[in-house]
Tab-separated table of C-alpha atoms in Angstrom:
chain	number	residue	atom	x	y	z
C	28	UNK	CA	6.777	-6.719	50.170
C	29	UNK	CA	4.426	-3.522	49.372
C	30	UNK	CA	4.528	-1.991	46.219
C	31	UNK	CA	3.421	1.823	45.694
C	32	UNK	CA	0.737	2.658	42.694
C	33	UNK	CA	3.664	4.600	40.679
C	34	UNK	CA	5.770	1.563	41.330
C	35	UNK	CA	3.084	-1.271	40.123
C	36	UNK	CA	2.205	0.936	37.035
C	37	UNK	CA	5.973	0.544	36.034
C	38	UNK	CA	6.097	-3.142	36.691
C	39	UNK	CA	3.035	-3.616	34.902
C	40	UNK	CA	4.226	-1.667	31.773
C	41	UNK	CA	7.215	-4.002	31.676
C	42	UNK	CA	5.439	-6.759	32.218
C	43	UNK	CA	3.488	-6.198	29.191
C	44	UNK	CA	6.201	-5.546	27.033
C	45	UNK	CA	7.740	-8.826	28.286
C	46	UNK	CA	4.381	-10.822	27.189
C	47	UNK	CA	4.607	-9.482	23.888
C	48	UNK	CA	7.767	-11.515	22.947
C	49	UNK	CA	8.806	-13.924	26.039
C	50	UNK	CA	11.302	-15.349	24.125
C	51	UNK	CA	12.418	-12.449	22.104
C	52	UNK	CA	15.443	-11.041	24.471
C	53	UNK	CA	16.987	-14.722	25.247
C	54	UNK	CA	17.555	-14.732	21.326
C	55	UNK	CA	18.997	-11.447	21.555
C	56	UNK	CA	21.446	-12.557	23.686
C	57	UNK	CA	23.182	-15.036	21.201
C	58	UNK	CA	26.644	-14.023	20.341
C	59	UNK	CA	25.523	-14.355	16.437
C	60	UNK	CA	25.021	-11.089	14.647
C	61	UNK	CA	23.372	-10.160	11.432
C	62	UNK	CA	26.273	-10.696	8.524
C	63	UNK	CA	27.179	-7.519	7.238
C	64	UNK	CA	25.233	-7.963	4.285
C	65	UNK	CA	22.065	-9.187	5.561
C	66	UNK	CA	19.344	-6.717	4.540
C	67	UNK	CA	17.068	-4.578	6.631
C	68	UNK	CA	13.649	-3.769	6.338
C	69	UNK	CA	12.357	-0.201	8.290
C	70	UNK	CA	8.498	0.597	8.049
C	71	UNK	CA	7.286	4.059	8.778
C	72	UNK	CA	3.499	4.277	9.295
C	73	UNK	CA	1.902	7.033	8.367
C	74	UNK	CA	-0.834	6.988	10.843
C	75	UNK	CA	-4.209	8.270	10.259
C	76	UNK	CA	-4.410	8.629	6.287
C	77	UNK	CA	-2.313	10.464	4.488
C	78	UNK	CA	-3.728	12.076	0.972
C	79	UNK	CA	-1.569	10.732	-1.232
C	80	UNK	CA	-2.940	13.169	-4.109
C	81	UNK	CA	-1.217	15.832	-1.983
C	82	UNK	CA	2.017	13.890	-1.858
C	83	UNK	CA	2.769	12.940	-5.227
C	84	UNK	CA	0.511	15.542	-7.290
C	85	UNK	CA	-0.728	15.027	-10.748
C	86	UNK	CA	0.386	18.571	-11.717
C	87	UNK	CA	-1.509	18.560	-15.105
C	88	UNK	CA	-4.783	16.853	-14.075
C	89	UNK	CA	-7.998	19.340	-14.395
C	90	UNK	CA	-9.880	17.027	-12.230
C	91	UNK	CA	-7.533	17.549	-9.259
C	92	UNK	CA	-7.466	21.479	-9.486
C	93	UNK	CA	-10.944	21.449	-9.985
C	94	UNK	CA	-12.237	19.058	-6.844
C	95	UNK	CA	-9.251	20.969	-4.370
C	96	UNK	CA	-9.532	24.268	-5.759
C	97	UNK	CA	-8.261	25.859	-2.302
C	98	UNK	CA	-6.098	22.802	-1.259
C	99	UNK	CA	-4.187	21.843	-4.626
C	100	UNK	CA	-0.525	21.841	-4.227
C	101	UNK	CA	0.609	24.756	-7.141
C	102	UNK	CA	4.321	24.417	-5.859
C	103	UNK	CA	5.234	20.897	-6.059
C	104	UNK	CA	8.622	20.262	-6.910
C	105	UNK	CA	8.730	18.470	-10.606
C	106	UNK	CA	9.678	14.615	-10.903
C	107	UNK	CA	8.455	14.587	-14.547
C	108	UNK	CA	6.317	16.299	-16.876
C	109	UNK	CA	2.926	15.156	-15.758
C	110	UNK	CA	3.709	14.712	-11.618
C	111	UNK	CA	4.717	16.622	-8.802
C	112	UNK	CA	5.961	16.075	-4.850
C	113	UNK	CA	4.647	17.974	-2.093
C	114	UNK	CA	7.550	20.676	-1.462
C	115	UNK	CA	7.743	19.598	2.011
C	116	UNK	CA	9.593	16.446	0.747
C	117	UNK	CA	12.614	18.281	-0.578
C	118	UNK	CA	14.829	15.430	0.109
C	119	UNK	CA	12.423	12.587	-1.461
C	120	UNK	CA	12.755	14.527	-4.742
C	121	UNK	CA	16.294	14.530	-4.125
C	122	UNK	CA	16.272	10.632	-3.326
C	123	UNK	CA	14.421	10.683	-6.754
C	124	UNK	CA	16.655	12.283	-8.631
C	125	UNK	CA	19.556	10.121	-7.478
C	126	UNK	CA	17.569	6.752	-8.379
C	127	UNK	CA	17.254	5.907	-4.585
C	128	UNK	CA	13.233	6.122	-4.423
C	129	UNK	CA	10.871	4.281	-5.851
C	130	UNK	CA	6.842	4.970	-5.854
C	131	UNK	CA	4.291	2.634	-6.135
C	132	UNK	CA	1.060	4.510	-6.806
C	133	UNK	CA	-2.917	3.236	-6.498
C	134	UNK	CA	-2.268	0.998	-3.805
C	135	UNK	CA	-5.087	-0.682	-2.016
C	136	UNK	CA	-7.366	-3.884	-1.498
C	137	UNK	CA	-10.930	-5.037	-2.851
C	138	UNK	CA	-14.047	-3.796	-0.843
C	139	UNK	CA	-12.032	-0.665	1.086
C	140	UNK	CA	-12.840	-0.124	4.361
C	141	UNK	CA	-12.956	3.889	5.571
C	142	UNK	CA	-12.558	2.959	9.475
C	143	UNK	CA	-8.829	3.730	10.425
C	144	UNK	CA	-8.990	1.217	12.931
C	145	UNK	CA	-10.211	-1.922	10.820
C	146	UNK	CA	-8.563	-0.605	7.710
C	147	UNK	CA	-5.346	-0.389	9.486
C	148	UNK	CA	-5.782	-3.926	10.716
C	149	UNK	CA	-5.998	-4.994	7.215
C	150	UNK	CA	-2.970	-3.709	6.521
C	151	UNK	CA	-1.120	-4.994	9.595
C	152	UNK	CA	-2.586	-8.520	8.754
C	153	UNK	CA	-2.432	-8.342	5.408
C	154	UNK	CA	-5.925	-9.987	5.548
C	155	UNK	CA	-9.123	-9.869	2.933
C	156	UNK	CA	-11.422	-6.902	3.889
C	157	UNK	CA	-13.872	-9.152	5.173
C	158	UNK	CA	-11.564	-11.378	7.107
C	159	UNK	CA	-10.676	-10.866	10.375
C	160	UNK	CA	-7.109	-12.339	11.396
C	161	UNK	CA	-5.356	-11.956	14.945
C	162	UNK	CA	-1.705	-12.110	13.535
C	163	UNK	CA	0.871	-9.562	11.620
C	164	UNK	CA	2.515	-9.967	8.278
C	165	UNK	CA	5.584	-8.819	10.006
C	166	UNK	CA	4.420	-11.468	12.900
C	167	UNK	CA	3.370	-14.417	11.077
C	168	UNK	CA	7.457	-13.623	9.031
C	169	UNK	CA	8.688	-13.820	12.638
C	170	UNK	CA	7.070	-17.307	13.001
C	171	UNK	CA	8.333	-18.597	9.727
C	172	UNK	CA	11.941	-17.685	9.718
C	173	UNK	CA	12.091	-18.417	13.572
C	174	UNK	CA	10.487	-22.220	13.083
C	175	UNK	CA	13.051	-22.655	9.849
C	176	UNK	CA	16.414	-20.446	10.675
C	177	UNK	CA	19.319	-21.436	13.077
C	178	UNK	CA	18.926	-18.181	14.813
C	179	UNK	CA	15.858	-16.641	15.429
C	180	UNK	CA	14.926	-13.293	13.157
C	181	UNK	CA	14.532	-10.420	15.007
C	182	UNK	CA	12.118	-7.504	15.107
C	183	UNK	CA	11.857	-3.929	17.071
C	184	UNK	CA	9.090	-1.812	16.795
C	185	UNK	CA	9.994	2.061	18.305
C	186	UNK	CA	6.703	2.718	20.267
C	187	UNK	CA	5.283	1.974	23.747
C	188	UNK	CA	2.658	-0.425	22.225
C	189	UNK	CA	3.296	-3.205	19.818
C	190	UNK	CA	1.215	-3.020	16.575
C	191	UNK	CA	-0.547	-5.793	15.404
C	192	UNK	CA	1.821	-6.009	12.261
C	193	UNK	CA	4.175	-7.267	14.283
C	194	UNK	CA	2.180	-10.217	16.081
C	195	UNK	CA	2.785	-13.813	15.581
C	196	UNK	CA	1.517	-16.651	16.735
C	197	UNK	CA	3.941	-18.201	18.328
C	198	UNK	CA	7.109	-14.907	17.884
C	199	UNK	CA	6.550	-11.092	18.369
C	200	UNK	CA	8.594	-8.403	18.012
C	201	UNK	CA	9.431	-6.263	20.892
C	202	UNK	CA	8.365	-2.603	21.315
C	203	UNK	CA	9.990	-0.019	23.155
C	204	UNK	CA	10.097	3.700	22.899
C	205	UNK	CA	14.026	4.726	23.992
C	206	UNK	CA	16.587	1.876	25.135
C	207	UNK	CA	17.923	3.869	28.040
C	208	UNK	CA	14.367	4.451	29.789
C	209	UNK	CA	14.043	0.585	29.391
C	210	UNK	CA	17.145	-0.176	30.929
C	211	UNK	CA	16.872	2.489	33.997
C	212	UNK	CA	13.361	1.263	34.630
C	213	UNK	CA	14.636	-2.568	34.671
C	214	UNK	CA	17.234	-1.891	37.218
C	215	UNK	CA	14.857	-0.579	39.583
C	216	UNK	CA	14.589	-2.459	42.760
C	217	UNK	CA	11.426	-3.402	42.658
C	218	UNK	CA	12.033	-5.172	39.350
C	219	UNK	CA	15.555	-6.909	40.405
C	220	UNK	CA	13.656	-8.516	43.732
C	221	UNK	CA	10.640	-9.708	41.561
C	222	UNK	CA	13.175	-11.348	39.587
C	223	UNK	CA	14.549	-13.904	42.414
C	224	UNK	CA	11.002	-14.643	43.920
C	225	UNK	CA	9.316	-17.795	42.977
C	226	UNK	CA	5.219	-18.525	42.877
C	227	UNK	CA	3.418	-21.772	42.875
C	228	UNK	CA	1.192	-20.518	40.528
C	229	UNK	CA	1.495	-21.194	36.711
C	230	UNK	CA	0.469	-18.176	35.090
C	231	UNK	CA	2.290	-15.802	37.746
C	232	UNK	CA	5.210	-17.787	37.622
C	233	UNK	CA	5.372	-17.192	33.857
C	234	UNK	CA	4.941	-13.655	33.947
C	235	UNK	CA	7.556	-13.447	36.508
C	236	UNK	CA	9.604	-15.195	34.343
C	237	UNK	CA	9.444	-13.153	31.259
C	238	UNK	CA	9.607	-10.066	33.171
C	239	UNK	CA	12.560	-11.557	34.762
C	240	UNK	CA	14.042	-12.100	31.125
C	241	UNK	CA	13.043	-8.907	30.088
C	242	UNK	CA	15.408	-7.120	32.976
C	243	UNK	CA	18.363	-9.280	32.268
C	244	UNK	CA	18.454	-7.957	28.694
C	245	UNK	CA	17.340	-4.991	29.095
C	246	UNK	CA	20.992	-3.548	29.382
C	247	UNK	CA	21.867	-5.639	26.489
C	248	UNK	CA	19.607	-3.182	24.131
C	249	UNK	CA	21.085	-0.124	25.642
C	250	UNK	CA	24.409	-1.149	25.395
C	251	UNK	CA	23.639	-2.254	21.693
C	252	UNK	CA	22.108	0.907	20.982
C	253	UNK	CA	25.376	2.632	22.068
C	254	UNK	CA	27.804	1.052	21.017
C	255	UNK	CA	27.980	2.797	17.792
C	256	UNK	CA	27.356	6.239	18.574
C	257	UNK	CA	26.635	8.396	15.724
C	258	UNK	CA	28.118	11.491	14.394
C	259	UNK	CA	25.155	12.119	12.482
C	260	UNK	CA	22.786	15.079	13.549
C	261	UNK	CA	19.213	14.166	13.864
C	262	UNK	CA	16.373	16.767	14.428
C	263	UNK	CA	14.891	16.957	17.740
C	264	UNK	CA	11.249	15.776	16.843
C	265	UNK	CA	9.959	12.450	18.122
C	266	UNK	CA	10.087	10.616	14.917
C	267	UNK	CA	14.023	12.158	14.539
C	268	UNK	CA	14.745	10.262	17.781
C	269	UNK	CA	13.164	7.162	16.714
C	270	UNK	CA	15.426	7.189	13.812
C	271	UNK	CA	18.373	7.605	15.426
C	272	UNK	CA	17.657	4.571	17.722
C	273	UNK	CA	17.119	2.731	14.967
C	274	UNK	CA	20.647	3.617	13.367
C	275	UNK	CA	22.636	3.133	16.320
C	276	UNK	CA	21.177	-0.289	16.516
C	277	UNK	CA	21.477	-0.971	12.656
C	278	UNK	CA	24.944	-0.069	12.871
C	279	UNK	CA	25.491	-1.993	16.249
C	280	UNK	CA	25.936	-5.826	16.379
C	281	UNK	CA	22.262	-6.690	17.067
C	282	UNK	CA	21.077	-9.191	14.825
C	283	UNK	CA	17.649	-7.450	14.369
C	284	UNK	CA	16.096	-7.681	10.531
C	285	UNK	CA	12.976	-5.548	10.661
C	286	UNK	CA	12.120	-2.077	12.291
C	287	UNK	CA	8.886	-0.525	12.616
C	288	UNK	CA	8.154	3.240	13.720
C	289	UNK	CA	5.047	5.709	13.057
C	290	UNK	CA	4.098	9.263	12.657
C	291	UNK	CA	1.133	10.776	12.818
C	292	UNK	CA	-1.774	11.590	12.532
C	293	UNK	CA	-2.862	12.534	9.051
C	294	UNK	CA	-6.197	12.622	9.625
C	295	UNK	CA	-6.600	15.539	7.971
C	296	UNK	CA	-10.570	16.868	7.829
C	297	UNK	CA	-9.898	20.605	8.666
C	298	UNK	CA	-6.935	22.502	7.240
C	299	UNK	CA	-4.800	19.938	5.724
C	300	UNK	CA	-2.169	22.000	4.215
C	301	UNK	CA	-0.794	23.084	7.010
C	302	UNK	CA	-1.187	19.552	9.448
C	303	UNK	CA	0.363	17.985	6.243
C	304	UNK	CA	3.074	20.078	5.682
C	305	UNK	CA	4.443	19.905	9.288
C	306	UNK	CA	4.337	16.104	9.264
C	307	UNK	CA	6.121	16.065	5.990
C	308	UNK	CA	9.011	18.666	7.088
C	309	UNK	CA	9.355	16.379	10.344
C	310	UNK	CA	9.660	13.435	7.925
C	311	UNK	CA	11.405	14.883	5.784
C	312	UNK	CA	14.327	15.836	7.692
C	313	UNK	CA	14.530	12.721	9.893
C	314	UNK	CA	14.927	10.997	6.699
C	315	UNK	CA	17.556	12.854	5.377
C	316	UNK	CA	19.768	12.430	8.424
C	317	UNK	CA	18.949	8.737	8.698
C	318	UNK	CA	20.073	8.017	5.123
C	319	UNK	CA	23.348	10.134	5.106
C	320	UNK	CA	23.829	8.446	8.253
C	321	UNK	CA	23.392	4.927	6.622
C	322	UNK	CA	25.477	6.173	3.656
C	323	UNK	CA	28.111	7.577	5.465
C	324	UNK	CA	28.434	3.880	7.000
C	325	UNK	CA	28.211	2.298	4.001
C	326	UNK	CA	25.295	0.372	4.600
C	327	UNK	CA	22.435	1.980	2.535
C	328	UNK	CA	22.312	-0.523	0.252
C	329	UNK	CA	20.894	-3.013	2.725
C	330	UNK	CA	18.581	-0.962	4.327
C	331	UNK	CA	14.965	-0.680	3.079
C	332	UNK	CA	13.015	2.128	3.997
C	333	UNK	CA	8.806	1.706	3.086
C	334	UNK	CA	6.302	3.889	4.101
C	335	UNK	CA	2.156	3.331	4.267
C	336	UNK	CA	-0.891	4.640	5.540
C	337	UNK	CA	-4.165	2.629	6.348
C	338	UNK	CA	-6.121	4.664	3.328
C	339	UNK	CA	-5.784	7.480	1.229
C	340	UNK	CA	-8.196	10.784	1.151
C	341	UNK	CA	-11.277	11.342	-1.181
C	342	UNK	CA	-10.788	13.276	-4.646
C	343	UNK	CA	-12.583	16.254	-3.457
C	344	UNK	CA	-12.059	18.510	-0.925
C	345	UNK	CA	-14.698	19.105	2.071
C	346	UNK	CA	-15.681	22.509	3.218
C	347	UNK	CA	-13.389	22.392	5.964
C	348	UNK	CA	-9.935	22.732	3.689
C	349	UNK	CA	-9.574	19.395	4.466
C	350	UNK	CA	-10.518	15.819	2.671
C	351	UNK	CA	-12.342	12.511	4.396
C	352	UNK	CA	-11.889	9.281	4.047
C	353	UNK	CA	-10.832	7.720	1.070
C	354	UNK	CA	-9.088	4.415	-0.304
C	355	UNK	CA	-6.270	4.013	-2.472
C	356	UNK	CA	-2.700	5.649	-1.903
C	357	UNK	CA	1.013	5.618	-3.074
C	358	UNK	CA	3.685	3.483	-0.786
C	359	UNK	CA	7.528	4.899	-1.155
C	360	UNK	CA	10.234	2.711	-1.295
C	361	UNK	CA	14.049	4.204	0.131
C	362	UNK	CA	17.074	2.379	-0.659
C	363	UNK	CA	20.558	2.027	-2.398
C	364	UNK	CA	19.781	-1.497	-3.431
C	365	UNK	CA	16.427	-0.386	-5.623
C	366	UNK	CA	16.304	-2.602	-8.839
C	367	UNK	CA	13.675	-0.238	-10.429
C	368	UNK	CA	13.435	3.561	-9.393
C	369	UNK	CA	11.491	6.374	-9.606
C	370	UNK	CA	7.577	5.937	-10.584
C	371	UNK	CA	6.873	2.225	-10.502
C	372	UNK	CA	3.090	2.801	-12.262
C	373	UNK	CA	0.424	5.445	-13.812
C	374	UNK	CA	-1.032	8.053	-11.638
C	375	UNK	CA	-4.625	7.274	-10.083
C	376	UNK	CA	-7.134	7.575	-13.141
C	377	UNK	CA	-9.057	10.761	-11.348
C	378	UNK	CA	-12.026	10.247	-14.062
C	379	UNK	CA	-12.577	7.225	-13.154
C	380	UNK	CA	-14.023	6.925	-9.524
C	381	UNK	CA	-16.292	4.772	-7.147
C	382	UNK	CA	-18.397	7.234	-5.932
C	383	UNK	CA	-15.520	9.873	-5.524
C	384	UNK	CA	-12.996	7.525	-4.261
C	385	UNK	CA	-10.006	6.179	-6.030
C	386	UNK	CA	-10.157	2.509	-7.428
C	387	UNK	CA	-7.147	0.956	-6.811
C	388	UNK	CA	-5.093	-0.989	-9.311
C	389	UNK	CA	-1.991	-2.578	-6.838
C	390	UNK	CA	-2.860	-4.963	-4.316
C	391	UNK	CA	-0.485	-4.238	-1.291
C	392	UNK	CA	-0.281	-8.039	-0.367
C	393	UNK	CA	1.310	-8.131	-3.885
C	394	UNK	CA	3.956	-5.358	-2.444
C	395	UNK	CA	4.283	-7.091	1.039
C	396	UNK	CA	5.181	-10.432	-1.060
C	397	UNK	CA	7.647	-8.682	-2.785
C	398	UNK	CA	9.497	-7.534	0.099
C	399	UNK	CA	9.367	-10.742	1.834
C	400	UNK	CA	10.198	-12.783	-0.999
C	401	UNK	CA	12.927	-10.570	-2.505
C	402	UNK	CA	14.309	-8.474	0.431
C	403	UNK	CA	14.005	-10.523	3.248
C	404	UNK	CA	14.481	-13.552	1.645
C	405	UNK	CA	11.408	-15.510	2.875
C	406	UNK	CA	8.758	-18.036	1.509
C	407	UNK	CA	5.962	-15.121	0.929
C	408	UNK	CA	3.380	-17.656	0.005
C	409	UNK	CA	3.556	-19.194	3.569
C	410	UNK	CA	3.649	-16.157	5.461
C	411	UNK	CA	0.705	-14.669	3.279
C	412	UNK	CA	-0.944	-17.385	1.723
C	413	UNK	CA	-0.585	-14.551	-1.498
C	414	UNK	CA	0.335	-16.939	-4.916
C	415	UNK	CA	-0.428	-14.096	-7.170
C	416	UNK	CA	3.022	-12.862	-8.118
C	417	UNK	CA	5.149	-10.055	-7.092
C	418	UNK	CA	6.666	-6.736	-8.568
C	419	UNK	CA	10.778	-6.700	-9.337
C	420	UNK	CA	11.676	-3.316	-7.919
C	421	UNK	CA	13.847	-5.020	-5.326
């Protein structure tokens, strides 16, 4: 059978997705769905290193305004007497006032790395800065859950490629950008014909079997994604579309517990305020639609939306009205089921810096351990090897 180059590329792409999680779709075919009170985690990655100081603003800190004479946010929305939030995140302010948002300030790790790729790997794998792991924290969660649970816990990433965070040793999440496109691709005759072929070579046979598994179950994802059509209007941005996909799946009876999305780039070396305002506006509107959708369906209390970025930015602005790679940052937690609301800890100390960079006070692995143990009900010490305590905000 001759396959044209375009068709080969499509096959290769779908096959790659299959390799990421050969047993994933078979597990998804189980009739059992999530119970109605099952906790769901949605991770939103701020790719590129978001500037936390212009996100949660120390409105009475002289150092902040001195070091950022042209990019300091002067019209922030007040959270309390000392703190404001970027005006482009007006819905986050509303969530804060409603007790549906928590902020963990100054999150980082020892000996921080300022490389996008390395620092993101550290956050994805939950490793030490001098440790290199090939599995991610959520991937190891899947390994643990799929090992001890009667039915495997599932995870989905709304993207074309799977992040390290969701790669385990034995189990991996499944990445796809659009359920309909995945379904349409899987229905093409070239893929259908592959599934009927048998091959003596073990590697090739494995490839075709996993590809066939994807083909057989792509319609399952597509059907679940449209089974509970939302009446909620979502923004036409890519992030708005991604959140709409996640919402439709959460409302269906698909047994998925972890969803992963990303938005960026926040690498704002030049003219930061305009870029950050655009990104925050997209995030603000998408999250507003998502939360409104969850609330209208009575499931907001069982969903936790968590945000992070691979690092923050330096305290002082640069000569291009931007900021360069820094260290510690804040994380947002949005849910109707928070135990502690608002600002969970103090703002960064801008008078105590390490060569112009923030000194972290909260280790991100403690945050992960909290989410794993208190929200996903997993053994965080087995997943992370973390035994230094947890927080109590969820």
